[in-house]
mmCIF file of C-alpha atoms in Angstrom:
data_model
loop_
_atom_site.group_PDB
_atom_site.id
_atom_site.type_symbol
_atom_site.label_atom_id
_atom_site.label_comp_id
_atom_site.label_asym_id
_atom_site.label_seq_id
_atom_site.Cartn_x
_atom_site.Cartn_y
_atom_site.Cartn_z
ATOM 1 C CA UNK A 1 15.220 -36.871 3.071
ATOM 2 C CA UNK A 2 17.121 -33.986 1.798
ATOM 3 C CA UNK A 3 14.817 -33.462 -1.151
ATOM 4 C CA UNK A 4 12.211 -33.010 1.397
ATOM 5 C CA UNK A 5 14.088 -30.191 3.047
ATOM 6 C CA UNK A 6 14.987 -28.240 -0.500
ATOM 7 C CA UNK A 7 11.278 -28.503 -1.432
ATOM 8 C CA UNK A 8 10.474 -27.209 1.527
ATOM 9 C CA UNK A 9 13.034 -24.187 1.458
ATOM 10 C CA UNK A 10 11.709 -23.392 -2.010
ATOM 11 C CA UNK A 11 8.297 -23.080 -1.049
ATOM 12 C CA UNK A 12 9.201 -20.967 2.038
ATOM 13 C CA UNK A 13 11.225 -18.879 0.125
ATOM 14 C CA UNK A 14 8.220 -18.573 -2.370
ATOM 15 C CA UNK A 15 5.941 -17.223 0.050
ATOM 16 C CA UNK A 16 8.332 -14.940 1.963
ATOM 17 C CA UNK A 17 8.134 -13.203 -1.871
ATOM 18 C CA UNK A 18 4.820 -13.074 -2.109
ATOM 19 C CA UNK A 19 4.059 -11.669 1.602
ATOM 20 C CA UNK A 20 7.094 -9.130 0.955
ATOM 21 C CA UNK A 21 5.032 -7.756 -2.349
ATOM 22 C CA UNK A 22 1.701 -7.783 0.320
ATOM 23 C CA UNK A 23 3.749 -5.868 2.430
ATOM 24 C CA UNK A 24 4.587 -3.512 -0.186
ATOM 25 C CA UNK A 25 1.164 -3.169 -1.739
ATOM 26 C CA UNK A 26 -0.285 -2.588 2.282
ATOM 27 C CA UNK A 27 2.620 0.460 2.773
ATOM 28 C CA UNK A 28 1.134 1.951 -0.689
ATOM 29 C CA UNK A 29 -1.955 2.007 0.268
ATOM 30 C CA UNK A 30 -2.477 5.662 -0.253
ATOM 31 C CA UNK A 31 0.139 6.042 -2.531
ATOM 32 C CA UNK A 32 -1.912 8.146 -5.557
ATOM 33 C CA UNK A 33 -1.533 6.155 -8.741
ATOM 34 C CA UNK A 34 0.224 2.944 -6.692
ATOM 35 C CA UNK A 35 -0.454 -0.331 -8.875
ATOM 36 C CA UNK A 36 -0.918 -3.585 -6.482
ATOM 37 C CA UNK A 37 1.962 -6.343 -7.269
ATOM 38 C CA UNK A 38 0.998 -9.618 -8.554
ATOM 39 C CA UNK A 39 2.540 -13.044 -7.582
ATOM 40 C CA UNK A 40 2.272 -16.243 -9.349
ATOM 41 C CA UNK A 41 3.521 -19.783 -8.162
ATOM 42 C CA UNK A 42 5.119 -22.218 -10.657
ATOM 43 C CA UNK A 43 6.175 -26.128 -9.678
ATOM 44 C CA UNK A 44 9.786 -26.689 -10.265
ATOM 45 C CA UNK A 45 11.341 -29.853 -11.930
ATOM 46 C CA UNK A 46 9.713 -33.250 -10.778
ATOM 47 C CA UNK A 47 12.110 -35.869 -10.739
ATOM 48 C CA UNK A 48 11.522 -39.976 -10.023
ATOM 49 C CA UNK A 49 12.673 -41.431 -7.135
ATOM 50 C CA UNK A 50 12.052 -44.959 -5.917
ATOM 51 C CA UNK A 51 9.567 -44.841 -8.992
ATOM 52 C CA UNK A 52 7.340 -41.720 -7.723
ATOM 53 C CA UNK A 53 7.424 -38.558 -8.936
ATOM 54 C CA UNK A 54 8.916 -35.959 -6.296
ATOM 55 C CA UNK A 55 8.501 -32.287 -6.756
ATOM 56 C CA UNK A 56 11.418 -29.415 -6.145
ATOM 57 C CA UNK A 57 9.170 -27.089 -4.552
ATOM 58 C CA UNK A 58 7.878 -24.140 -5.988
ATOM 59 C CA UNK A 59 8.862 -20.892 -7.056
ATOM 60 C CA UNK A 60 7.369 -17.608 -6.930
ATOM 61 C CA UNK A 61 6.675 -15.642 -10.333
ATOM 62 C CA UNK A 62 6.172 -12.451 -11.285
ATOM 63 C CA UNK A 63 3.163 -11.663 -12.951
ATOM 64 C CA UNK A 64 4.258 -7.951 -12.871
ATOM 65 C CA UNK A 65 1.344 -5.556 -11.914
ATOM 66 C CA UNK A 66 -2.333 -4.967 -11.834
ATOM 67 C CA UNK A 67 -3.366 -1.834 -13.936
ATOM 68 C CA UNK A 68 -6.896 -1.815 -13.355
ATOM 69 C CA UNK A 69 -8.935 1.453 -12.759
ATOM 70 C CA UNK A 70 -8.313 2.430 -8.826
ATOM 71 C CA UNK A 71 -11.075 4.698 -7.174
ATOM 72 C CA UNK A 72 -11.467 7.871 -7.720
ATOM 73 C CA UNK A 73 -11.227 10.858 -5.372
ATOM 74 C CA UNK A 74 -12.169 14.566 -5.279
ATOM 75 C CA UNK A 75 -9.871 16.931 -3.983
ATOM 76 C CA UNK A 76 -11.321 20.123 -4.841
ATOM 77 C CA UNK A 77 -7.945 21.104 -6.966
ATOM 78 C CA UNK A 78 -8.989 21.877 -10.296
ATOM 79 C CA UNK A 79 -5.110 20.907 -11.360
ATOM 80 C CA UNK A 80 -6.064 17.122 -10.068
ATOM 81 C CA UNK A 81 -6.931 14.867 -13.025
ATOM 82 C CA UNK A 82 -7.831 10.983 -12.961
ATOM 83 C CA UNK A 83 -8.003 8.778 -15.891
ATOM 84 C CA UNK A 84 -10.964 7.380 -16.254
ATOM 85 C CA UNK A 85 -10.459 3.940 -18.312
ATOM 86 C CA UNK A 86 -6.784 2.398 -19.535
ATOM 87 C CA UNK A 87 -4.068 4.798 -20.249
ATOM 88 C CA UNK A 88 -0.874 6.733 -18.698
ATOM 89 C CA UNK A 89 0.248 9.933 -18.239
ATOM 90 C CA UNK A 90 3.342 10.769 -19.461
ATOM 91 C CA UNK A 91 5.712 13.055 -17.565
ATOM 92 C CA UNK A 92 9.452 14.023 -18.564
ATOM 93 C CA UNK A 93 11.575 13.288 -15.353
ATOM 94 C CA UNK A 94 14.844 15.659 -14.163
ATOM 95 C CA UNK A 95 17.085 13.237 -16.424
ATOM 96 C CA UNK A 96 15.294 14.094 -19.534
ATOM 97 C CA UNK A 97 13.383 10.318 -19.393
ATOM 98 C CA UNK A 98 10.109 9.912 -20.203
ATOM 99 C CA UNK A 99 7.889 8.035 -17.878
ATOM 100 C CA UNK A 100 4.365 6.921 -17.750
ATOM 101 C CA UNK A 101 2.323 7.666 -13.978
ATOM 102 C CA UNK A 102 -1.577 7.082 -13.462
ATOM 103 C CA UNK A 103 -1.397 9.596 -10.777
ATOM 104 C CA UNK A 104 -2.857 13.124 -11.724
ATOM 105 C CA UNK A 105 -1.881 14.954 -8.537
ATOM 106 C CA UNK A 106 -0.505 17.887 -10.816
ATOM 107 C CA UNK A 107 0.374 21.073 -10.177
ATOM 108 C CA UNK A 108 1.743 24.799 -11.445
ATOM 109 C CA UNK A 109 5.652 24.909 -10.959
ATOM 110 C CA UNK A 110 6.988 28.452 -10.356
ATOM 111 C CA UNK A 111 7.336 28.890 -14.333
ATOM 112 C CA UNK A 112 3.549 28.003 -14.613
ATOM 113 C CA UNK A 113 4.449 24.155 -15.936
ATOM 114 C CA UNK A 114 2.055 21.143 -14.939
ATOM 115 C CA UNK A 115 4.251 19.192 -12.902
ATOM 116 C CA UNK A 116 3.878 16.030 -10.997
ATOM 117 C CA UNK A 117 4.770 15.720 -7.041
ATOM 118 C CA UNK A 118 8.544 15.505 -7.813
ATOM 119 C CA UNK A 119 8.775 18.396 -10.128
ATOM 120 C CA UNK A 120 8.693 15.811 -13.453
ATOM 121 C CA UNK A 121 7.109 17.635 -16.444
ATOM 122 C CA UNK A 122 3.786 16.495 -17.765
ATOM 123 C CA UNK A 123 4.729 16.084 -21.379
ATOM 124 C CA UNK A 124 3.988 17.243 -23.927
ATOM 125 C CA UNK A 125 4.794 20.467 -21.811
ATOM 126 C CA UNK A 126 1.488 22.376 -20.557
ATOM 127 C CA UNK A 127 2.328 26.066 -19.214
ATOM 128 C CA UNK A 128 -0.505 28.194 -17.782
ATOM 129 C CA UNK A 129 0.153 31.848 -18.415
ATOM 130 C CA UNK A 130 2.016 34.241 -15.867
ATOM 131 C CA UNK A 131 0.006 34.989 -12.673
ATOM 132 C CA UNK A 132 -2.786 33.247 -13.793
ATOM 133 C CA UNK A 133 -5.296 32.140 -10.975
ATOM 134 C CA UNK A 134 -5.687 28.068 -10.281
ATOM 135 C CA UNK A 135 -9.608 28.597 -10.327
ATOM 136 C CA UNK A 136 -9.576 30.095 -13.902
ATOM 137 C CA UNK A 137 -7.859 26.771 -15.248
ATOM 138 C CA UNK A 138 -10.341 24.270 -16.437
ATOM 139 C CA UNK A 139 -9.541 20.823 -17.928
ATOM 140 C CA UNK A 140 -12.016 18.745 -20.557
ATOM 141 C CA UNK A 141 -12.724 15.080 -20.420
ATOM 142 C CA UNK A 142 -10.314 15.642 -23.087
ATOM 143 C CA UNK A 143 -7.452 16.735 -21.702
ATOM 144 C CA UNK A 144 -7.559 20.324 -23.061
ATOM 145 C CA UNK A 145 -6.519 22.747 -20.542
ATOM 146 C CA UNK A 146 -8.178 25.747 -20.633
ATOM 147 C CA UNK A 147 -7.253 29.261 -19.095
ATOM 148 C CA UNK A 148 -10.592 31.660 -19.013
ATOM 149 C CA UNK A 149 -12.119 29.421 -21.801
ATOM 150 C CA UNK A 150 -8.714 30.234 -23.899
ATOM 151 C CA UNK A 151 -7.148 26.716 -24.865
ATOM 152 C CA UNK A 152 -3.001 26.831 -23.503
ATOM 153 C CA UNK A 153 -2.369 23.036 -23.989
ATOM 154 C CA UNK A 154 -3.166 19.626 -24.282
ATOM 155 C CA UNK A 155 -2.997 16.518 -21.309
ATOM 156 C CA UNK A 156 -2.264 13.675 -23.343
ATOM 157 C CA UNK A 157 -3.092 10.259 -22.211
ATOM 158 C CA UNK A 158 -0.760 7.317 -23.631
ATOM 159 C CA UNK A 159 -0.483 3.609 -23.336
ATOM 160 C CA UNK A 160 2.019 0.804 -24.112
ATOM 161 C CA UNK A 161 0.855 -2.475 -25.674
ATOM 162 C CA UNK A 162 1.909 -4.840 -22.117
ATOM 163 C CA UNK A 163 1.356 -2.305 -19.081
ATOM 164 C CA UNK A 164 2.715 -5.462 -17.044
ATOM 165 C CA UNK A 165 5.805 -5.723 -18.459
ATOM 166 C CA UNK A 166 6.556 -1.765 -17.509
ATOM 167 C CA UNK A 167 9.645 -1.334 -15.348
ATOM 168 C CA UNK A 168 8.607 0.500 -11.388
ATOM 169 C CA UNK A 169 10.834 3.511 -10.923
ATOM 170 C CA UNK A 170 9.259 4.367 -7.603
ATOM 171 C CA UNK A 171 6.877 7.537 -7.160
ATOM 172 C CA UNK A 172 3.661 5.753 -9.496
ATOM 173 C CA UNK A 173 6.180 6.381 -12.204
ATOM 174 C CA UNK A 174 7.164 3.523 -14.966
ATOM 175 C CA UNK A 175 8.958 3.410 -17.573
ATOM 176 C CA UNK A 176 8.741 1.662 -21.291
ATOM 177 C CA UNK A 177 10.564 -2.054 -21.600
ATOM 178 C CA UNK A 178 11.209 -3.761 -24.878
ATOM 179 C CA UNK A 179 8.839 -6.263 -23.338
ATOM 180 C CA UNK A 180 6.258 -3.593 -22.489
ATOM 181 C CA UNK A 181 6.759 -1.759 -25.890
ATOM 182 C CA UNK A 182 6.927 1.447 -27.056
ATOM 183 C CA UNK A 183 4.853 4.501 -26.152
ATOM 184 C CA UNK A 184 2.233 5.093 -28.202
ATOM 185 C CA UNK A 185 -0.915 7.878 -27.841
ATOM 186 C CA UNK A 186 -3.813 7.054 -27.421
ATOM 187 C CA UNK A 187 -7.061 7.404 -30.115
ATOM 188 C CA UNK A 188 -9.885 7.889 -27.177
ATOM 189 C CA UNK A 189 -9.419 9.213 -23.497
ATOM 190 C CA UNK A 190 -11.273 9.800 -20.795
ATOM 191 C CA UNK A 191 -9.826 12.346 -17.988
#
């Protein structure tokens, strides 16, 4: 009887994860560069009683989270970039980590850096010259950032060999895992 209850109690517990990462995926919805959560289900131990097998329940996994290409947007800010294909962004955060967004909502800081939402770097640093004018900036499919057709930096584009296994730092940001592995650039972009 008791088994009953504790197989029940794991499944509930099971789906309250998985409708808690819904949740979460539903509040993100417009969230620039938000990746959806994925949820697996695994059977727990079976065990014979009264010679039939009776399951433990189930139990949710984490199948960590879907990096697929979101849609894209224009915003008329010719500082907004999207990738177009696999690949991160990196951006060098206040603590001097390195961190890996999709989202290309950039922006001049008050020194004339790229920056990200929260200030974060994109890195390798880009700097647009002193009173230069946001309409004079142009970006290639590249990544080359361009000032009056005068080159002033480089958007790299990275990836890690498992985007799943990246650790969620909040903000679209992520950073590198053992699991994930290291940061690496990439040979072909599209921005």
């Amino acid at each position: 009887m008791l088994n009953g209850l504790y197989s029940a109690a794991a499944g509930m517990i099971a789906q309250q994860t998985r409708i808690d990462a819904l949740s979460n995926d539903i509040s993100n919805v417009n969230t620039t560069g938000y990746k959806q959560v994925r949820t697996g289900f695994k059977d727990l131990v079976y065990n014979i009683e009264a010679g039939m097998r009776i399951g433990a329940g189930s139990a949710v996994v984490d199948a960590g989270r879907m990096f697929s290409q979101g849609g894209l947007q224009q915003n008329g800010d010719p500082l907004s970039v999207a990738l177009d294909g696999p690949g991160f962004f990196q951006v060098k955060r206040g603590d001097g980590s390195l961190a890996l967004t999709r989202s290309g909502d950039f922006h001049a800081d008050a020194k004339g850096q790229l920056v990200n939402g929260d200030g974060d770097r994109v890195w390798p640093p880009v700097t647009l010259p002193a009173g230069t004018n946001v309409d004079d900036v142009g970006i290639s499919a590249t990544g080359v950032v361009t000032v009056k057709q005068a080159v002033v930096g480089q958007i790299q584009v990275v990836s890690v060999p498992s985007p799943s296994n990246l650790l969620p730092v909040g903000g679209s940001l992520f950073l590198p895992t053992a699991q994930s592995g290291a940061i690496r650039p990439m040979a072909t972009q599209g921005i």
